[in-house]
Amino acid sequence: MELLRNWVHQIPKKTAKSRALLGRRKCGKSAIMQRLFNILWNENGVVIPFYFEVRDINRWLLSFADIYYRTFMSQFLSFKTRTVLDNENCPWDFAELIKMAKAINNNNALKNMDVFQNCLDKEQIDQAIDFAFSAPGVLAGKENVFFLVMIDEIQYMTEYLYHDKAQQVKAYNLPGAYHGLVESKVAPMLVSGSYVGWMVKMMREMFVGGRLKQTEISSKLTPEEGFETVYRYADFYEIEVTDESALVINQLTQSDPFYIASLLRSDWIERDFSTKEGVIKTLDYEVRNRKGELFGTWSEYIYSTIKAVNDRYAKQILLFLSRNREKECTRTEISEHLNGKLPESKLEEKLNALEAGDLITQGSSNFRYRGISDDILDLIFRDLYEEEIYHTQPDVAAELTASLEKDKEILSLKGALNDLKGRMLELVISRELNKYRKLGNPIAHFRQRFRPVSNAAHLSQMEKMLTDCSESRFDRIWTNYYLSLPQTTVLEIDVLAEGEDADCCWALVFELKNRDVKNPPSMK
């Protein structure tokens, strides 16, 4: 997010180059773009955000142009009038949009809508698409502002949109309509795609000349961030986890927030997150559960790609590269694993198809390949195909247990956990506040938790506040709460606790600073 925030700051300087966020499904691309939208909307500055998600449903191109344009105009007028968008960011109809534009005397928006509606009425498809796509850049010039155009899952434009109402003629090259617009200095683009191979192919064919700067989004957090994520999700879903079980969850999921959330959302009747053994049994179930989130996320990639390649050799290649996922393998090594049964050209063709399906990746050269560095995916691959190919069934639970038997690694992670508790002050405080929120009690020993105040004048001023807080219950707890006031920069509050009764309401605000490592924070 810091990289993108710095990039957005370059937009008013007209030096921001359009970008593409690349990463598999559930790695947080949409959340990043939506958060960026909210930050820019709340800042109410010179950069106006526009966010549009391309859906994987068939649609006539003229209908798509209508939705795209109204979504843009809704977000533009929402920004100008400070009117909150409808639920799910549904666009307003033209009657409402015209009413809003008239209310602020925005003739540029009114004229723009009039021209676009004329294209719709006459079913001028090409003109409507060109007009809709160019609207941010046009209004940027007329309004003396800048836009950030965010298109989520742009690769779906090549598959689900049709030139004709009967949906027979696919508009497979529609993203090419952005070819020139993507170089705009007043309305640069941020696009995303969940199928990296598909996205790269599309950019190579339709955004030639490096018009989009590729930005990879990793699905993995750092171990410290992973620990925090386990605790945050556990608090959100009101699940009790111990330090040991949080440690195990974080390690087995490789600090992947989607895997962490999916595991904690398990519907298995015997799920257990209170012990190491319980976590292993629950994850074992979820890996093999054909209706679960973990399997469902990867099955879409696996089945579509295997169907396209459609043979035993593709499965052998997948298993081989996944087993050796920590290193690159040459085509020669892969061919030898297949006992030379595939000609070089056929082998390369299958490898390219698997890469396009995001099941393997290119190595340091076109001659080298490697498996996806993902332990959960490896278990899913093998649970699906190992018995078919090698006539043995993997013991998922035993392998998960074995991965936890690395004492040195466990000790280092325990050290990281202790270090986390010393540095992640928001996490420590929010968990403590939530503990008493669930009990419905005031915070125990509230006064004693503060270090002595040496300044007597300050202490006397704080006396009533401390007394009130020690007797009050807090019903709502937020971390990293954004407070927006008119004509001011958005203020981020580290931890906010609120409570109320029939007569009044109260709030406790924590602004946290780094502390001396020799004197870490404590709940005592």
XYZ file of C-alpha atoms in Angstrom:
524
model
C 0.000 0.000 0.000
C 2.873 2.381 0.762
C 4.214 1.876 -2.766
C 0.820 2.723 -4.270
C 0.328 5.736 -1.997
C 3.684 7.122 -3.128
C 2.694 6.388 -6.720
C -0.629 8.245 -6.312
C 1.276 11.278 -5.001
C 2.975 11.435 -8.412
C -0.340 11.820 -10.269
C -0.708 15.611 -9.731
C 2.903 15.946 -10.945
C 1.905 14.058 -14.124
C 4.698 11.536 -13.587
C 2.669 8.454 -12.572
C 2.943 5.555 -15.036
C -0.045 3.200 -15.255
C 0.328 -0.063 -13.360
C -0.967 -3.639 -13.350
C -1.385 -5.565 -10.101
C -0.721 -9.265 -10.687
C -1.554 -12.014 -8.213
C -3.733 -15.073 -7.816
C -7.272 -14.945 -6.489
C -7.800 -14.085 -2.821
C -4.427 -12.370 -2.428
C -5.972 -8.976 -1.639
C -5.845 -7.061 -4.939
C -9.482 -5.946 -4.781
C -9.133 -4.971 -1.126
C -6.068 -2.867 -1.960
C -7.871 -1.046 -4.761
C -11.016 -0.487 -2.705
C -9.001 0.811 0.233
C -7.139 3.156 -2.096
C -10.514 4.374 -3.377
C -11.739 5.063 0.172
C -8.544 6.877 1.149
C -8.683 9.175 -1.890
C -12.423 9.783 -1.505
C -11.984 10.741 2.156
C -8.980 12.954 1.460
C -11.137 14.983 -0.942
C -8.053 16.198 -2.796
C -7.228 16.750 -6.466
C -7.084 13.018 -7.348
C -10.571 11.560 -7.837
C -10.788 7.745 -7.631
C -12.795 5.594 -10.035
C -13.126 1.868 -9.320
C -14.822 -0.643 -11.627
C -14.925 -4.424 -11.312
C -15.331 -6.453 -14.503
C -17.561 -9.443 -13.744
C -17.211 -12.913 -15.229
C -20.708 -12.885 -16.762
C -21.730 -12.547 -20.405
C -22.880 -9.063 -21.393
C -23.696 -7.090 -24.520
C -21.084 -4.390 -25.152
C -23.610 -1.546 -25.194
C -25.017 -2.659 -21.838
C -21.460 -2.844 -20.493
C -20.730 0.692 -21.739
C -23.859 1.948 -19.956
C -22.914 0.361 -16.611
C -19.278 1.421 -16.931
C -20.147 5.045 -17.697
C -22.826 5.380 -15.001
C -20.441 3.839 -12.453
C -17.821 6.420 -13.371
C -20.254 9.344 -13.296
C -21.784 8.131 -10.006
C -18.379 8.037 -8.338
C -17.373 11.396 -9.823
C -20.530 13.155 -8.580
C -20.348 11.283 -5.275
C -16.887 12.772 -4.814
C -17.937 16.289 -5.877
C -21.083 16.379 -3.720
C -19.661 14.347 -0.801
C -22.589 11.917 -1.185
C -21.931 8.358 -0.032
C -22.419 5.749 -2.753
C -25.167 3.133 -2.557
C -24.494 -0.330 -1.161
C -22.144 -2.418 -3.317
C -21.281 0.843 -5.141
C -24.282 0.367 -7.434
C -24.394 3.189 -10.009
C -27.236 5.695 -9.981
C -29.560 6.043 -12.963
C -29.281 8.992 -15.331
C -32.218 10.841 -13.767
C -30.449 10.889 -10.404
C -27.085 11.748 -11.958
C -28.526 14.684 -13.894
C -30.259 15.929 -10.747
C -26.969 15.814 -8.807
C -25.027 17.580 -11.563
C -27.644 20.349 -11.765
C -27.538 20.801 -7.985
C -23.862 21.790 -8.181
C -24.180 23.552 -11.568
C -21.694 21.200 -13.211
C -22.301 21.857 -16.899
C -19.326 19.729 -17.930
C -20.929 16.626 -16.428
C -24.342 17.507 -17.886
C -22.969 17.946 -21.412
C -20.910 14.776 -21.095
C -23.949 12.734 -20.048
C -26.057 14.202 -22.853
C -23.570 13.068 -25.510
C -23.261 9.587 -24.016
C -27.023 9.110 -23.742
C -27.315 10.022 -27.418
C -24.867 7.191 -28.247
C -26.947 4.789 -26.158
C -30.225 5.797 -27.768
C -28.796 5.268 -31.258
C -27.067 2.009 -30.201
C -23.724 3.334 -31.419
C -21.666 0.670 -29.666
C -18.141 1.671 -30.673
C -18.783 5.342 -29.963
C -20.351 4.520 -26.583
C -17.365 2.397 -25.518
C -14.807 4.962 -26.663
C -16.731 7.766 -24.966
C -17.116 5.835 -21.690
C -13.457 4.817 -21.533
C -12.206 8.332 -22.321
C -14.604 10.139 -19.936
C -12.143 10.388 -16.987
C -9.432 11.986 -19.127
C -11.907 14.378 -20.776
C -13.418 15.558 -17.488
C -9.965 15.821 -15.897
C -9.070 18.464 -18.469
C -12.343 20.368 -18.154
C -12.524 20.236 -14.349
C -8.790 20.816 -13.734
C -8.547 17.670 -11.605
C -6.923 14.240 -11.877
C -8.432 10.763 -11.894
C -7.125 7.377 -10.852
C -8.868 4.796 -13.059
C -8.930 1.386 -11.323
C -10.169 -1.610 -13.330
C -10.397 -4.834 -11.318
C -10.126 -8.178 -13.190
C -9.580 -6.466 -16.539
C -8.722 -9.792 -18.223
C -12.426 -10.733 -18.133
C -12.993 -8.096 -20.835
C -11.437 -10.532 -23.320
C -13.844 -13.364 -22.491
C -17.315 -12.232 -21.411
C -18.275 -9.235 -23.581
C -20.002 -9.407 -26.979
C -20.456 -7.027 -29.893
C -23.991 -8.256 -30.661
C -27.082 -8.427 -28.479
C -27.414 -12.165 -29.205
C -23.945 -12.626 -27.667
C -22.464 -14.543 -30.572
C -19.514 -12.296 -31.535
C -17.002 -11.978 -28.697
C -15.222 -8.630 -28.147
C -11.986 -10.452 -27.308
C -9.743 -7.433 -27.932
C -11.745 -4.865 -25.938
C -8.876 -3.974 -23.528
C -7.043 -2.675 -26.598
C -9.405 0.313 -26.471
C -7.290 1.525 -23.534
C -4.113 1.367 -25.636
C -3.680 5.134 -25.798
C -5.641 6.030 -22.656
C -3.313 3.975 -20.476
C -0.583 6.559 -21.122
C -2.706 9.449 -19.821
C -0.919 11.760 -17.385
C -4.161 13.148 -15.946
C -6.042 9.835 -15.599
C -3.485 7.014 -15.182
C -4.735 3.472 -14.712
C -4.340 0.793 -12.068
C -5.587 -2.555 -13.367
C -5.597 -5.991 -11.793
C -5.918 -9.619 -12.804
C -6.185 -12.893 -10.901
C -4.883 -15.084 -13.724
C -1.296 -13.953 -14.100
C -0.564 -15.939 -17.267
C -3.752 -14.631 -18.887
C -2.943 -11.072 -17.814
C 0.637 -11.173 -19.099
C -0.534 -12.522 -22.461
C -3.185 -9.782 -22.702
C -0.679 -7.035 -21.846
C 1.834 -8.397 -24.333
C -0.766 -8.339 -27.128
C -2.847 -5.240 -26.280
C -0.586 -2.959 -24.230
C 2.591 -3.214 -26.263
C 5.676 -1.199 -25.440
C 5.522 -1.717 -21.683
C 2.572 0.641 -21.239
C 1.665 -1.035 -17.932
C 4.236 -1.394 -15.179
C 3.827 -4.831 -13.608
C 3.463 -4.935 -9.823
C 3.280 -8.401 -8.290
C 1.102 -8.882 -5.219
C 2.292 -11.667 -2.947
C -0.321 -13.753 -1.184
C 2.047 -14.213 1.758
C 2.632 -11.899 4.699
C 5.741 -11.777 6.847
C 5.689 -14.248 9.786
C 5.052 -11.343 12.176
C 2.165 -10.030 10.058
C 0.828 -13.575 9.816
C 0.702 -13.900 13.605
C -1.209 -10.668 13.844
C -3.628 -11.832 11.136
C -4.365 -15.073 13.006
C -5.234 -13.138 16.148
C -7.293 -10.535 14.302
C -9.374 -13.124 12.430
C -9.795 -15.170 15.601
C -11.118 -12.088 17.392
C -13.395 -11.211 14.472
C -14.901 -14.713 14.300
C -14.910 -14.947 18.112
C -12.726 -18.063 18.118
C -10.458 -18.880 21.033
C -6.870 -19.598 19.980
C -3.829 -20.150 22.163
C -0.382 -18.795 21.433
C 0.701 -22.304 20.422
C -2.237 -22.888 18.076
C -1.786 -19.426 16.540
C 1.846 -20.338 15.952
C 0.835 -23.596 14.226
C -1.863 -21.945 12.083
C 0.567 -19.293 10.911
C 3.285 -21.790 10.035
C 1.071 -24.312 8.225
C -0.620 -21.599 6.149
C 2.722 -19.905 5.390
C 1.297 -16.603 6.688
C -1.295 -16.496 3.889
C -4.263 -14.368 5.076
C -6.784 -16.141 2.827
C -5.698 -19.557 4.062
C -5.799 -18.318 7.661
C -9.315 -16.922 7.265
C -10.559 -20.005 5.387
C -9.209 -22.317 8.074
C -10.807 -20.323 10.894
C -14.105 -20.247 8.943
C -14.163 -24.048 8.703
C -17.659 -25.531 9.018
C -16.301 -28.919 10.077
C -18.260 -30.088 13.086
C -15.075 -31.358 14.775
C -12.939 -28.289 14.123
C -10.554 -27.457 16.938
C -8.118 -24.539 17.198
C -7.180 -24.951 20.851
C -4.291 -27.387 20.287
C -1.641 -28.221 17.706
C -3.320 -31.566 16.994
C -6.703 -29.893 16.563
C -5.318 -27.406 14.035
C -3.692 -30.214 12.020
C -6.893 -32.279 11.918
C -8.951 -29.259 10.857
C -6.524 -28.248 8.103
C -6.312 -31.875 6.920
C -10.098 -31.886 6.561
C -10.186 -28.557 4.707
C -7.458 -29.570 2.223
C -9.435 -32.685 1.272
C -12.894 -31.110 1.475
C -14.119 -30.713 -2.120
C -16.714 -28.156 -1.008
C -14.336 -26.103 1.113
C -12.776 -22.714 0.401
C -9.187 -23.937 0.199
C -9.944 -26.568 -2.419
C -12.445 -24.345 -4.247
C -9.951 -21.524 -4.764
C -7.399 -23.711 -6.509
C -9.798 -26.118 -8.241
C -10.862 -23.400 -10.694
C -7.250 -22.995 -11.834
C -6.528 -26.731 -11.797
C -9.586 -28.040 -13.618
C -9.627 -25.387 -16.355
C -5.931 -25.902 -17.125
C -5.936 -29.711 -16.927
C -8.994 -29.726 -19.191
C -7.113 -27.623 -21.739
C -4.036 -29.878 -21.607
C -6.132 -32.994 -21.011
C -3.673 -35.809 -20.350
C -1.656 -37.788 -17.835
C 1.617 -36.059 -18.665
C 0.356 -32.658 -17.499
C -0.519 -34.151 -14.122
C 2.909 -35.788 -13.879
C 4.578 -32.466 -14.661
C 2.491 -30.713 -12.005
C 3.349 -33.271 -9.343
C 7.045 -33.259 -10.257
C 7.428 -29.476 -10.198
C 5.291 -29.096 -7.080
C 7.406 -31.679 -5.233
C 10.544 -29.758 -6.257
C 8.959 -26.305 -5.914
C 11.906 -24.758 -4.070
C 14.174 -25.031 -7.119
C 14.073 -24.461 -10.878
C 13.905 -27.481 -13.186
C 15.045 -27.506 -16.810
C 12.977 -28.947 -19.635
C 15.610 -31.685 -19.853
C 15.009 -32.692 -16.216
C 11.257 -32.659 -16.753
C 11.610 -34.731 -19.920
C 13.765 -37.281 -18.088
C 11.102 -37.548 -15.378
C 8.619 -38.428 -18.152
C 11.103 -40.993 -19.506
C 11.432 -38.995 -22.727
C 7.915 -39.920 -23.847
C 7.085 -36.405 -25.100
C 8.757 -34.674 -28.069
C 10.441 -31.370 -27.165
C 7.787 -29.305 -28.944
C 4.887 -31.090 -27.191
C 6.569 -30.780 -23.804
C 7.105 -27.047 -24.272
C 3.489 -26.672 -25.369
C 2.222 -28.351 -22.192
C 4.563 -26.349 -19.982
C 3.370 -23.112 -21.576
C -0.263 -24.130 -21.010
C 0.409 -24.918 -17.346
C 2.191 -21.593 -16.950
C -0.695 -19.724 -18.601
C -3.023 -21.421 -16.110
C -0.919 -20.165 -13.174
C -0.099 -23.693 -11.976
C 3.655 -23.358 -12.619
C 5.931 -20.373 -13.220
C 8.716 -19.509 -15.635
C 12.214 -19.803 -14.215
C 15.229 -17.596 -14.861
C 15.099 -18.513 -18.564
C 12.613 -19.929 -21.064
C 14.259 -23.309 -20.532
C 13.562 -23.410 -16.785
C 10.351 -23.853 -14.788
C 9.353 -24.182 -11.165
C 6.306 -25.152 -9.148
C 4.228 -22.686 -7.162
C 5.845 -22.143 -3.758
C 2.714 -23.024 -1.832
C 2.470 -25.971 0.581
C -1.345 -26.011 0.580
C -1.470 -26.147 -3.211
C 1.033 -29.022 -3.207
C -1.192 -31.004 -0.843
C -4.247 -30.328 -3.016
C -2.389 -31.394 -6.180
C -1.247 -34.606 -4.596
C -4.577 -35.406 -2.983
C -6.131 -35.098 -6.450
C -3.609 -36.872 -8.656
C -0.950 -38.808 -6.737
C -2.968 -42.016 -6.444
C -3.923 -41.852 -10.127
C -0.327 -41.318 -11.296
C 1.790 -43.120 -8.676
C -0.810 -45.430 -7.039
C -0.184 -44.101 -3.528
C -2.346 -41.859 -1.373
C -0.676 -38.962 0.478
C -1.165 -38.831 4.249
C -1.951 -35.134 4.604
C -2.180 -35.123 8.400
C 1.154 -36.933 8.778
C 2.877 -34.492 6.444
C 1.450 -31.497 8.286
C 2.699 -32.971 11.559
C 6.149 -33.619 10.092
C 6.434 -30.010 8.963
C 6.040 -28.916 12.590
C 8.827 -31.144 13.864
C 11.566 -28.699 12.942
C 12.542 -27.594 16.427
C 14.864 -24.813 15.357
C 12.214 -23.308 13.146
C 9.593 -23.523 15.881
C 11.928 -21.861 18.381
C 12.653 -19.033 15.980
C 8.928 -18.539 15.389
C 8.287 -18.476 19.127
C 10.914 -15.782 19.378
C 9.144 -13.898 16.607
C 5.865 -14.250 18.499
C 7.350 -12.748 21.659
C 8.885 -9.970 19.604
C 5.526 -9.372 17.929
C 3.782 -8.897 21.242
C 6.369 -6.292 22.152
C 5.985 -4.318 18.930
C 2.414 -4.796 17.704
C 0.878 -2.539 20.297
C -2.416 -2.213 18.435
C -2.825 -5.979 18.516
C -2.031 -6.252 22.222
C -4.409 -3.469 23.225
C -7.296 -4.429 20.924
C -7.205 -8.050 22.112
C -7.293 -6.925 25.739
C -10.172 -4.513 25.097
C -12.115 -7.158 23.176
C -11.666 -9.622 26.041
C -13.568 -7.305 28.382
C -16.065 -6.349 25.672
C -17.055 -10.023 25.345
C -17.391 -10.297 29.131
C -19.511 -7.143 29.205
C -17.323 -5.718 31.978
C -15.240 -2.559 32.448
C -11.502 -2.980 31.897
C -10.048 -4.612 35.001
C -7.417 -2.645 36.944
C -7.631 0.185 34.434
C -5.932 2.795 36.643
C -3.053 0.509 37.607
C -2.122 -0.184 33.982
C -0.797 3.350 33.472
C 2.696 4.406 34.408
C 2.791 7.073 37.123
C 2.183 10.625 35.900
C 4.951 12.806 37.322
C 3.299 16.137 36.507
C 0.774 16.858 39.270
C -1.166 19.346 37.148
C -1.602 16.787 34.383
C -2.615 14.125 36.889
C -5.363 16.295 38.373
C -6.722 16.994 34.889
C -6.756 13.278 34.111
C -8.307 12.145 37.397
C -11.966 12.311 36.376
C -11.264 10.779 32.974
C -9.391 7.852 34.525
C -12.164 7.277 37.036
C -14.852 7.329 34.349
C -12.902 4.961 32.090
C -12.275 2.486 34.899
C -16.055 2.214 35.455
C -17.182 2.192 31.807
C -17.912 -0.646 29.409
C -16.816 -0.412 25.784
C -19.118 -2.058 23.243
C -17.264 -1.381 19.984
C -13.535 -1.709 19.289
C -11.698 -0.651 16.101
C -8.064 -0.771 15.086
C -6.644 1.562 12.432
C -9.847 3.616 12.389
C -9.998 6.381 9.769
C -11.612 9.641 10.872
C -12.522 12.072 8.101
C -13.361 15.703 8.814
C -14.306 18.248 6.119
C -11.333 19.948 4.446
C -8.765 18.046 6.492
C -6.390 15.155 5.880
C -7.787 11.807 6.973
C -6.741 11.003 10.553
C -5.860 7.399 11.382
C -6.598 6.361 14.970
C -4.585 3.353 16.115
C -7.229 1.938 18.480
C -10.699 3.343 19.164
C -13.110 2.026 21.810
C -16.664 3.336 22.166
C -19.501 2.813 24.612
C -22.860 4.376 25.407
C -25.870 4.276 27.700
C -29.257 5.976 27.686
C -27.780 9.342 28.687
C -24.411 9.682 26.998
C -21.650 8.077 24.960
C -17.889 7.909 25.474
C -14.745 6.976 23.602
C -11.221 5.923 24.448
C -8.540 6.699 21.855
C -5.083 5.105 21.748
C -2.276 6.771 19.798
C 0.606 4.323 19.994
C 4.315 5.019 19.708
C 7.368 2.790 19.509
C 8.736 1.988 22.944
C 12.147 1.144 24.310
C 12.780 -2.531 23.497
C 14.091 -2.995 27.041
C 10.710 -1.911 28.436
C 8.085 -3.582 26.223
C 4.382 -2.960 26.848
C 2.587 -5.131 29.366
C -1.008 -5.817 30.336
C -0.027 -5.874 34.026
